[in-house]
Each structure stands twice: as C-alpha cells, then as structure tokens.
Amino acid sequence: MATHFLGDTAVLLGRSLRHITRSVDTIITTTITPIAMMLLFVYVLGGAIDTGSVSYVNYLLPGILLITIASGIAYTALRLFLDMKGGIFERFQSMPIARSSVLWAHVLTSLVANAISLVVVVLVALLMGFRSGAGVLAWLAVAGILILFTLALTWIAVIPGLTAKSVDGAGGFAYPLIFLPFISSAFVPTDTMPGPVRAFADNQPVTSIVNAVRALFAQQPVGTDIWTALAWCVGILIVAYIFANNAYRRRIS
Amino acid sequence: MTLRQPSILAVMSIPPATNQAQGPAIHVQGLEKSYKELRVLRGVDFDVARGSIFALLGSNGAGKTTVVKILSTLLKADAGTASVNGFDVATQPADVRESISLTGQFAAVDEILSGRENLVLVARLRHLKNPGTIADDLLERFSLTEAGARKVSTYSGGMRRRLDIAMSLIGNPPVIFLDEPTTGLDPQARIEVWQAVKELAEGGTTVLLTTQYLDEAEQLADRIAILHEGRIIVNGTLAKLKQLLPPAKVEYVEKQPTLEDVFLTLVGAGGKDGDADKGSHDHKTTSNKK
C-alpha cells in the first residue's frame, strides 16, 4: 500500500486544492484580519509605538505573517471536519488507498493556501511601505521558517479537525493561536512589559520566530533567535504530528 | 432512462477483478461490539452467497451500520470473525478494501467538485486507467451526463444518491455494501436506486443492504435477516419468512390506490428522466418506459 502513498496523496491534494480555488473566500477571510490589523497598527496605533530607527510596518510584518498562518490553518480543521461529517472520509477509508494520504493531502493543501495568503499580505505590506534589502538567501530562510511554522500549526489543526463535535469546535481552537502574537515582540518591544508578562513574552515561540524573521528582513545577524525559532517549530511539529496521528488511528480503527 | 437499458448494463458488468472463488462472499460469525456500556452487537452470525442481495433489516439503532462498518474495515469488532471475499477483515483489511465498496448512510460525495470530478477522483484512487472514460460511462448509465459538469451541491437528493452509488461501482468490486441507500429519497428516486441495485446483482455483484423499510427488503433481497437487540433473530428467504406466520386467509377487500400509486402515476414513474430537479436544466429526451 505504501507504493501508492505519493500517487494517492497527489490525487487527494488535487481534490482539496480545487476546494480552495473554488472558494476563494477562504483566502480572503484568511488575509482580511491580518491586513486590517496591519492597517490599524501602522496607521492608528503605530505612531505611538517606539521601535527605534525601524519603520513600524517593517517591525510589524513578521508578526502579521504569523497571525495570517494562525487564521489560515483554521480552514484545515474545518475542511477535515467536513470530510469526516460528510461520509467521504469513510469512503476514502474503505478504499484501497494509502490511509495516511488523506491527512497529508489536507496538510499540503494548508501549505499551499497559506503560501497564497502570505504572498497577498506581503504585497499589501509593500504597498504600505514595507521595504527589505534582504537577498535571495534571507528570503528563502524566511520562507523556510514560515513553512515550518505552517506545518507545525497545521498538524495542531488536524487534531480538532479529527476530534471536534461541531463546526465551531473545529474552527474555534485557532483563536488562542491568533492571540498569541499579541503577548510577544510582534507588535511592541517586550522591554516595557511588566516582569511576568515579559518573561512569558520573551520565552514563547512567537517572539523568537518574529525576531528571527525581522532580523532576516533587516539584514541583521539572526543570533540565537533563529535556532530557538527552529527548535520551537520542529518541537511543536513533532508533538502535534504524534497527537494528530494518534487521533487519526483512534478514528480509523 | 438509461438505468433500465439492459444493453448498456451488459457492457458495463465486467466480472469482478479480484475473485477469490469459492465460499460465501461474506461470512460473519459471533460478531460482538460494544460502545462503552452499550452492547450493540451480541453475537451476530450470517453468510451471504456470492451474487446475491442480502438485506439486513432492523429498526434505528439495531446495529446495522455497526455491522457494515466492521465489514468495511472502518471499525474493529470486540469479538467474533468476519470475512469478505475470503479475506479476514481484521487481519487482511487491505485485501478486503480491494474487494468492496461502501455506500454509507450519508451520500459520500464531494459537494464542491462536479459529478464527473467525483467519479474521476474515485477512479484515480482505485488506480484505474482511463478515469475519464469510466466517469463518462457511469454518468451515462445513471442519467447524470447533463449534470456531470455541475457542482454536486446543486444536485437533488436523488441525483446525489445516484452519483454516490455510481462512485461505489468504480473498479467493479465483487462486494458492495449499501447502508440505508434510500433513506430520505422520494418514491421515484427510491425506485431508481432499487433498479440500480437489481442490475448490480444481475451482473454478479454481491450486495449487502441495510434498510429499515420492509418493502425495500421485500423488493430486492434474495435473503433477509432481521437484526434485533444485537442478534439475528431470523434469516431466510422472503417465502420462508412468510411461513413463520399462519397461512394467509382469503379476504375480499376493495383495493384502493395508495398515495404512492397516485404520486407515481401522476409524476410518471420511471418515465421521467433524471430526478425531480425543480426546474433546472436537467431535461433529457431518452424516456423509454419499461
């Protein structure tokens, strides 16, 4: 059966990509919140935030990109949930296909959908004055980190997608993830936060990822942030993958 | 309508690919399954002969779907054995999946894809050559050709069910499970599904059907088993089941048409093509009455 894994995944990926191209609204709703936040923070609140010599839109974009991913992966949970509910999941499971293909197709679809959303958000940021002198390698490094982050969050999203009892449950888990960047260095430097909040902000995954991406965009040394960021992404990815596969195995046996 | 045209059926009914010869198509012995405290199946036994239609009859919650899920490798039994097409469902699930097709209680179709894309999807997942040709043939056979390019979300219940069954036929699996195939369908769509099931069995496919409608079992099944409180309480042909009760008395009753007769006469059962599609563009010209 393993011999079919790639072929089956490709066929199922084609299927869920059609879902995306036929419901472009999912891309729009994914990008609209981050873009609105970016407008709000850059043009309303940003003037009062001291980010030193860095323009605020340059400072803000990495955090906005993470929020975009966090709101995008909710659709993975939703699509998976709807498959389970509609009976097509059972049809797939009763067919002679590689069973893990069903999950991987959704995960890869999430990567594609989020990549499109991220490009849209970056284009809007460029219109708003975002500039980076980063070279090809730095952009590739940013893309790599964002792909890892998307994969990690997508595997988290698979869990409620498989176990949720209602549509709301399948989508609702994303709210804390969208909120997490607010208590990080994404919007404001952490120095002004009171002790315990700052300790949390400095040591949660978003801050290291945001700092690493920001440094890459600004052509500054990434220091240890990039390793912390990678460690967080890979760690979350592995743990979420294990839990998701456990949930999947419970579901199909 | 094409469903009733035997010539097309003859072309379509290629013998099942994975034939494991001999023995019953489905063999179930001592099957038990509990959901926590609730004992749904308490030792279910039955065999289904190759090429026959077997109806599993029972009220809601009797455990019909649980049996089907175990046989289609979606659930594991707590005790007992089951084999499909000679393969054990617990130890050879991959071979079982090669031999079966499941049409579940809810039409397992992709709403966002078109009817044709749904069929192509399944053909690809079954690793068949020429998925496009297979899809077109099935659309034709189930009178969905004109609706083939439309999104399934625009289909009526009957069309959706027909597509669902068409998807189950791809690859000619020797055993097909139909879990309450006509629940929620209007009388006309129901007759169309029955016709499709009969043709399947004529083509040599073994059909296990669950239903809560007695007339459905009576119409279709070669053998009928009644599942009640987790056990099969009777299992036999319709004639044999009827013998369980005292012989029929002769009474003279004026036969009034049933509402179903009236409905079917008025809407032209079997003559009208497609489905009650509420005025959309699903008109066809091939209306041969049987």
PDB file of C-alpha atoms in Angstrom, chain A residues 1 4 8 11-12 15 18-19 22 86-88 90-97 99 252-253, chain B residues 69 73-74 76 94 97-98 102 107-110 112-113 117 121 124-127 164 167-168:
ATOM      1  CA  MET A   1       0.000   0.000   0.000  1.00  0.00           C
ATOM      2  CA  HIS A   4       0.500   4.248  -3.597  1.00  0.00           C
ATOM      3  CA  ASP A   8      -2.858   8.864  -3.696  1.00  0.00           C
ATOM      4  CA  VAL A  11      -4.793  12.840  -6.245  1.00  0.00           C
ATOM      5  CA  LEU A  12      -6.298  13.912  -2.920  1.00  0.00           C
ATOM      6  CA  ARG A  15      -9.063  17.458  -4.839  1.00  0.00           C
ATOM      7  CA  ARG A  18      -9.908  22.557  -6.074  1.00  0.00           C
ATOM      8  CA  HIS A  19     -11.782  23.374  -2.894  1.00  0.00           C
ATOM      9  CA  ARG A  22     -13.429  27.284  -5.934  1.00  0.00           C
ATOM     10  CA  GLY A  86     -19.996  14.152   5.117  1.00  0.00           C
ATOM     11  CA  GLY A  87     -19.159  10.483   4.736  1.00  0.00           C
ATOM     12  CA  ILE A  88     -16.486  10.982   2.093  1.00  0.00           C
ATOM     13  CA  GLU A  90     -15.399   6.864   5.339  1.00  0.00           C
ATOM     14  CA  ARG A  91     -15.483   6.262   1.631  1.00  0.00           C
ATOM     15  CA  PHE A  92     -11.762   7.005   1.406  1.00  0.00           C
ATOM     16  CA  GLN A  93     -11.030   4.808   4.411  1.00  0.00           C
ATOM     17  CA  SER A  94     -12.902   1.873   2.910  1.00  0.00           C
ATOM     18  CA  MET A  95     -10.967   2.154  -0.346  1.00  0.00           C
ATOM     19  CA  PRO A  96      -7.658   0.514  -1.180  1.00  0.00           C
ATOM     20  CA  ILE A  97      -5.601   3.677  -0.751  1.00  0.00           C
ATOM     21  CA  ARG A  99      -4.560   5.754   4.560  1.00  0.00           C
ATOM     22  CA  ILE A 252      -9.994   4.763  11.751  1.00  0.00           C
ATOM     23  CA  SER A 253      -9.794   1.647  13.913  1.00  0.00           C
TER      24      SER A 253
ATOM     25  CA  LYS B  69     -18.620  -0.584   9.372  1.00  0.00           C
ATOM     26  CA  THR B  73     -12.827  -2.230   7.913  1.00  0.00           C
ATOM     27  CA  LEU B  74     -13.891   1.089   9.448  1.00  0.00           C
ATOM     28  CA  LYS B  76     -12.881  -3.269  14.776  1.00  0.00           C
ATOM     29  CA  ALA B  94      -6.125  -4.132   2.672  1.00  0.00           C
ATOM     30  CA  ARG B  97     -10.745  -2.910   0.830  1.00  0.00           C
ATOM     31  CA  GLU B  98      -9.712  -4.092  -2.626  1.00  0.00           C
ATOM     32  CA  LEU B 102     -19.168   1.201   0.686  1.00  0.00           C
ATOM     33  CA  ALA B 107     -24.124  10.328   0.397  1.00  0.00           C
ATOM     34  CA  ALA B 108     -20.332  10.307   0.400  1.00  0.00           C
ATOM     35  CA  VAL B 109     -19.823  12.785  -2.401  1.00  0.00           C
ATOM     36  CA  ASP B 110     -17.687  15.873  -2.617  1.00  0.00           C
ATOM     37  CA  ILE B 112     -17.570  21.252  -4.221  1.00  0.00           C
ATOM     38  CA  LEU B 113     -16.470  19.044  -7.089  1.00  0.00           C
ATOM     39  CA  GLU B 117     -14.817  15.064 -10.977  1.00  0.00           C
ATOM     40  CA  LEU B 121     -11.398  11.104  -8.194  1.00  0.00           C
ATOM     41  CA  ARG B 124      -7.857   7.589  -9.737  1.00  0.00           C
ATOM     42  CA  LEU B 125      -7.834   6.452  -6.118  1.00  0.00           C
ATOM     43  CA  ARG B 126      -8.630   2.959  -7.313  1.00  0.00           C
ATOM     44  CA  HIS B 127      -5.608   3.273  -9.596  1.00  0.00           C
ATOM     45  CA  ASP B 164     -22.915   8.051  -4.704  1.00  0.00           C
ATOM     46  CA  MET B 167     -18.930   6.050  -7.302  1.00  0.00           C
ATOM     47  CA  SER B 168     -19.234   2.737  -5.492  1.00  0.00           C
TER      48      SER B 168
END
